[in-house]
Protein backbone atom coordinates (compact mmCIF):
# COMPACT_ATOMS: atom_id res chain seq x y z
CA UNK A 1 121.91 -63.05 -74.66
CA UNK A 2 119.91 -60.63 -72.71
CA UNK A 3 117.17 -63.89 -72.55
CA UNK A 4 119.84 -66.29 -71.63
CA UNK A 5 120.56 -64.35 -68.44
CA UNK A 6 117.14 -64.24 -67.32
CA UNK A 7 117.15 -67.64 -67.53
CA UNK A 8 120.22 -68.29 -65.44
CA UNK A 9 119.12 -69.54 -62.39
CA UNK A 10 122.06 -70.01 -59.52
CA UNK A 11 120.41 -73.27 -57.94
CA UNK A 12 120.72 -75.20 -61.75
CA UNK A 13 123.92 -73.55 -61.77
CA UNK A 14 125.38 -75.65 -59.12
CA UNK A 15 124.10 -78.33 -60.07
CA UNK A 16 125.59 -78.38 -63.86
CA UNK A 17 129.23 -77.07 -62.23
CA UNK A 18 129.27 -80.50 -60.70
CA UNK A 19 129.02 -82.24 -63.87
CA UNK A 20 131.53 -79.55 -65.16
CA UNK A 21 129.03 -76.86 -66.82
CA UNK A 22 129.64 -73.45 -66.38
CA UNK A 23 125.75 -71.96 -66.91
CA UNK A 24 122.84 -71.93 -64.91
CA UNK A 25 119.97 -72.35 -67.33
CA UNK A 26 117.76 -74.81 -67.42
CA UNK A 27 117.73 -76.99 -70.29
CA UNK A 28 114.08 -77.21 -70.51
CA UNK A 29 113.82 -73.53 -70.42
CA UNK A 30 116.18 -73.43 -73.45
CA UNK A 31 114.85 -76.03 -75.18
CA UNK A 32 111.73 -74.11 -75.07
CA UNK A 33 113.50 -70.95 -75.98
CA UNK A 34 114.94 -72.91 -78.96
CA UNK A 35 111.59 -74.12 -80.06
CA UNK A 36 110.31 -70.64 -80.51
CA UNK A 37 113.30 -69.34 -82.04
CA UNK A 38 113.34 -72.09 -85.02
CA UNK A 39 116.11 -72.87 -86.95
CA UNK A 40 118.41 -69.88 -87.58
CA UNK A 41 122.04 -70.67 -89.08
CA UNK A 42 123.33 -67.50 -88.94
CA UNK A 43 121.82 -66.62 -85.37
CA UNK A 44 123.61 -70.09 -84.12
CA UNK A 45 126.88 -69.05 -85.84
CA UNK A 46 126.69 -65.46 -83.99
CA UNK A 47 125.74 -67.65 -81.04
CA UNK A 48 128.59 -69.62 -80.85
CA UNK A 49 130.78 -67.21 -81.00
CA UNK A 50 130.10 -65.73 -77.64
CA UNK A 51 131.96 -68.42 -76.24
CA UNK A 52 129.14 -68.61 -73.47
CA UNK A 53 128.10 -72.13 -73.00
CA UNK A 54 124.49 -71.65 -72.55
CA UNK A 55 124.49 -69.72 -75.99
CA UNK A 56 126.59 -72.59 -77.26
CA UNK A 57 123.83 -75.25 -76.60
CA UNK A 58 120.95 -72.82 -77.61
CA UNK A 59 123.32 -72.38 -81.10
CA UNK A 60 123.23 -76.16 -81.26
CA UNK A 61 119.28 -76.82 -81.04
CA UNK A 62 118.52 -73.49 -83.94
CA UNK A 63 121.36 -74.99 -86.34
CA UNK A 64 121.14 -76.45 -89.74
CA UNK A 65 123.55 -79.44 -88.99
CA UNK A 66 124.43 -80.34 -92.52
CA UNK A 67 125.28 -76.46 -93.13
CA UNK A 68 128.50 -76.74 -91.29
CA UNK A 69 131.41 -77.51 -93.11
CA UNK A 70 134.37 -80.45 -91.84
CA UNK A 71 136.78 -77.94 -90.72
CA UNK A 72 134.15 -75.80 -88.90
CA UNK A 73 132.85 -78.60 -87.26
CA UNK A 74 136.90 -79.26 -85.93
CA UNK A 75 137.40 -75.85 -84.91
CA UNK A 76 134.12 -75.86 -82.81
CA UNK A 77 134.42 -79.33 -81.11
CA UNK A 78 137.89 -78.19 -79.85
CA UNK A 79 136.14 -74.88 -78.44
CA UNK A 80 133.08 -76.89 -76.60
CA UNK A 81 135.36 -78.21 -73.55
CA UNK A 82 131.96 -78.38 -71.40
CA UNK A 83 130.81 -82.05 -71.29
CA UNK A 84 126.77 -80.67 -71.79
CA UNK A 85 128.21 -78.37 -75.33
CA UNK A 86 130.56 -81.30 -76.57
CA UNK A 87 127.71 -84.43 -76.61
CA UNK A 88 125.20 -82.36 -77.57
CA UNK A 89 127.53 -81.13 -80.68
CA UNK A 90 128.66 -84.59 -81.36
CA UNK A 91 125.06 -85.97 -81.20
CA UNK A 92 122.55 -83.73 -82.38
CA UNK A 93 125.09 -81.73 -85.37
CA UNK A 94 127.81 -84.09 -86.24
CA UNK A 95 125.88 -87.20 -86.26
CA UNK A 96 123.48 -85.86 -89.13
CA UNK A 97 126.13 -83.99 -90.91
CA UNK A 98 127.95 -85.25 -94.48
CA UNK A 99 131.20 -84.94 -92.75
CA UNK A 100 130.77 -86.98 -89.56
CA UNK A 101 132.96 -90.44 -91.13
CA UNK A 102 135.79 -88.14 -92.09
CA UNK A 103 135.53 -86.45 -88.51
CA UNK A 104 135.12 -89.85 -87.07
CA UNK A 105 138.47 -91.22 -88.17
CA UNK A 106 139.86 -88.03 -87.63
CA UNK A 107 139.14 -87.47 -83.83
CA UNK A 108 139.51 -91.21 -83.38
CA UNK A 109 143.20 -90.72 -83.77
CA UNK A 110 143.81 -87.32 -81.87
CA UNK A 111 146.14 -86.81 -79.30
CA UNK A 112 144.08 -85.18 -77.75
CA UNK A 113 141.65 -87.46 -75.41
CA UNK A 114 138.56 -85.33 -75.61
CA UNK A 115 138.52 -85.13 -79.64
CA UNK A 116 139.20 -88.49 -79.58
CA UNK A 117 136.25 -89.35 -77.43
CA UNK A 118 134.17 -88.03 -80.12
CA UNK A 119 135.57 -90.14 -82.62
CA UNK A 120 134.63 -93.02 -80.35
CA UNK A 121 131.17 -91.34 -79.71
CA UNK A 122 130.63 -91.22 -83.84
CA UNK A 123 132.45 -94.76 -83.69
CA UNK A 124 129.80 -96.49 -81.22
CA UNK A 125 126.96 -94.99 -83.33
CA UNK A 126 128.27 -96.98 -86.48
CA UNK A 127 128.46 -99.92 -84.37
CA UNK A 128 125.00 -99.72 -83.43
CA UNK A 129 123.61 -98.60 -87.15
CA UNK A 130 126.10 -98.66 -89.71
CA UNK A 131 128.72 -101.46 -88.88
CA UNK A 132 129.57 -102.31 -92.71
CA UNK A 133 132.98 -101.59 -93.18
CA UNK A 134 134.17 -101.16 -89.46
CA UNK A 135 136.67 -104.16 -88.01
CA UNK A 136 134.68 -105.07 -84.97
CA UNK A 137 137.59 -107.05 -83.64
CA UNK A 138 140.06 -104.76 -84.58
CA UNK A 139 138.33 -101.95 -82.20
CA UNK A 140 137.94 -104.55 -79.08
CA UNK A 141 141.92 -105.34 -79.67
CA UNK A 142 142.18 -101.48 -79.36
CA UNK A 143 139.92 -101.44 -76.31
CA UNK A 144 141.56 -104.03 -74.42
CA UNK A 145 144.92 -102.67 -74.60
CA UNK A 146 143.65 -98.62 -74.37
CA UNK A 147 140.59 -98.53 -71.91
CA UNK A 148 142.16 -99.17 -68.49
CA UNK A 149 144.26 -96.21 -68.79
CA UNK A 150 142.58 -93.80 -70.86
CA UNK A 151 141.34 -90.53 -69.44
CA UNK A 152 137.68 -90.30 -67.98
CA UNK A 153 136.01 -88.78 -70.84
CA UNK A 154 137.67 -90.79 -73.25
CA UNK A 155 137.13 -94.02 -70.99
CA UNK A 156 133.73 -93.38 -70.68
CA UNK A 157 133.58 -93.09 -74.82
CA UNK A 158 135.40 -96.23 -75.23
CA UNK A 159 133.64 -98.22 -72.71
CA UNK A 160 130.15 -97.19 -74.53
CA UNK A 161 131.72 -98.49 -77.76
CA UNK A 162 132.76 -101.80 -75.69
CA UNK A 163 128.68 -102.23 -74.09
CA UNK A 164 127.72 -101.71 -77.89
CA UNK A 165 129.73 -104.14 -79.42
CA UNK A 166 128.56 -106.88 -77.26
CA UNK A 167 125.44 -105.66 -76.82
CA UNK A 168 124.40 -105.63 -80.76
CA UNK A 169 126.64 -108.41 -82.15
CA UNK A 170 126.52 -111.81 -80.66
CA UNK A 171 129.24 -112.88 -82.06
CA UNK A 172 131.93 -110.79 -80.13
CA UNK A 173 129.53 -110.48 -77.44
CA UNK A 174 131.67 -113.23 -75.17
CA UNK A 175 134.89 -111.37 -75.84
CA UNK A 176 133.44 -107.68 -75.00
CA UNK A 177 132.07 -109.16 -71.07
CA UNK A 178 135.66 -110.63 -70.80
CA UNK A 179 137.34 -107.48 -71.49
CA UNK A 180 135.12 -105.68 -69.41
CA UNK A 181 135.28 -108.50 -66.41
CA UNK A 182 138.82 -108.30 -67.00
CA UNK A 183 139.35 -104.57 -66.60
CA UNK A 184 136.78 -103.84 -64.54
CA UNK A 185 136.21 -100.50 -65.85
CA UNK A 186 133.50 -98.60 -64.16
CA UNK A 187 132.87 -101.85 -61.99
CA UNK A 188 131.92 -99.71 -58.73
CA UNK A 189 130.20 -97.04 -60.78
CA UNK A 190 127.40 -95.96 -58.10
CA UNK A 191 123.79 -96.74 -59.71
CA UNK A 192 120.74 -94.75 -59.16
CA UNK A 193 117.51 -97.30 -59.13
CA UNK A 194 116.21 -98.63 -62.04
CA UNK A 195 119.10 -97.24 -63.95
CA UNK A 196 121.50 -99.32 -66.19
CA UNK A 197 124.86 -100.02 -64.61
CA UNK A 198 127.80 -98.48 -67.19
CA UNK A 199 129.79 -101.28 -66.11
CA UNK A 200 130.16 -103.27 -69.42
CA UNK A 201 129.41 -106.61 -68.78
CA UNK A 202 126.65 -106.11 -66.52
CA UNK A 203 125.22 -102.90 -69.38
CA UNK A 204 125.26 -105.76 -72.01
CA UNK A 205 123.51 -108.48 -69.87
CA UNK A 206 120.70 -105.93 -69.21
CA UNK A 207 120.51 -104.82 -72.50
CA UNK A 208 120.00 -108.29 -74.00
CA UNK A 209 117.96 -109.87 -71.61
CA UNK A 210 115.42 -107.28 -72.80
CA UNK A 211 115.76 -108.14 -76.32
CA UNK A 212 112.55 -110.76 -77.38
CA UNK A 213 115.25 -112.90 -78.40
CA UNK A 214 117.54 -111.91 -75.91
């Protein structure tokens, strides 16, 4: 801890406070710090615990992800309420942990809009590499009638899981750039250069037309 708050730096922390993070470290800095720490289970557990986010995401790069058990994995996605804490949990310990289906349809269907975004998070990943077993149209039905009016981080979830859909499966690819031309979700997103619109029919166009049979 005494580490981490060397590291905090109050330029990086105003930065991260605009995307809603509440530390100042760098994340190359911790990354670095993570790499010569190793993995350490018990050391991440004592970690999170401090409730501080930049331990939090220091926790998350030493853990064993399949060492966590379904309800610890709950209990901790409902603590990270930092955007930076909550994808990085989601994507680099859920994802690779035996629990993450369970937790999928879980979060999917919580009231509240944050867990659920990680069930959509866990959800778009299927799409893209497991989609056996999911009901492809059954999620754009839910899509259409949800996304409009769903809260940002949960719109932002959903509207990945749209731009996936149509981006890896032709066959509801014309129905995903209708919803999303229909909805217009994230239509005047601003766009740095050379970056990928999140708008969802323009996200799937891109992503295609780079495809060598796109």
């Amino acid at each position: 801890m005494a580490e981490l708050a060397d590291l905090e730096d109050p330029k990086t922390r105003e930065v991260n406070e605009r995307h809603g993070d509440d530390h100042g470290v760098h994340l190359g800095k911790l990354r670095a710090l993570a790499k010569r720490l190793k993995t350490q289970q018990d050391l991440a557990c004592r970690l999170w615990e401090t409730g501080d986010t930049a331990a939090r995401l220091l926790a998350i790069l030493i853990c064993r992800p399949k060492a966590f058990e379904r309800d610890e994995l709950d209990v901790m996605l409902r603590e990270a309420r930092t955007p930076k804490a909550h994808d990085w949990l989601v994507n680099y310990v859920v994802k690779k942990n035996p629990h993450s289906e369970e937790l999928r349809l879980a979060w999917s269907a919580d009231p509240d809009p944050v867990v659920a975004s990680a069930g959509w998070a866990l959800t778009t990943e299927r799409v893209a590499k497991k989609p056996d077993g999911l009901d492809l149209a059954g999620l754009l039905d839910t899509i259409e009638a949800e996304l409009k009016d769903a809260p940002e981080r949960l719109q932002w979830a959903m509207n990945h899981c749209l731009a996936q859909i149509g981006i890896e499966h032709a066959e509801h690819r014309t129905r995903a750039i209708g919803i999303g031309e229909r909805l217009e979700v994230l239509k005047d997103y601003p766009t740095s250069p050379g970056c990928t619109s999140p708008f969802a029919p323009t996200w799937i166009t891109e992503m295609v037309s780079r495809r060598p049979d796109g």
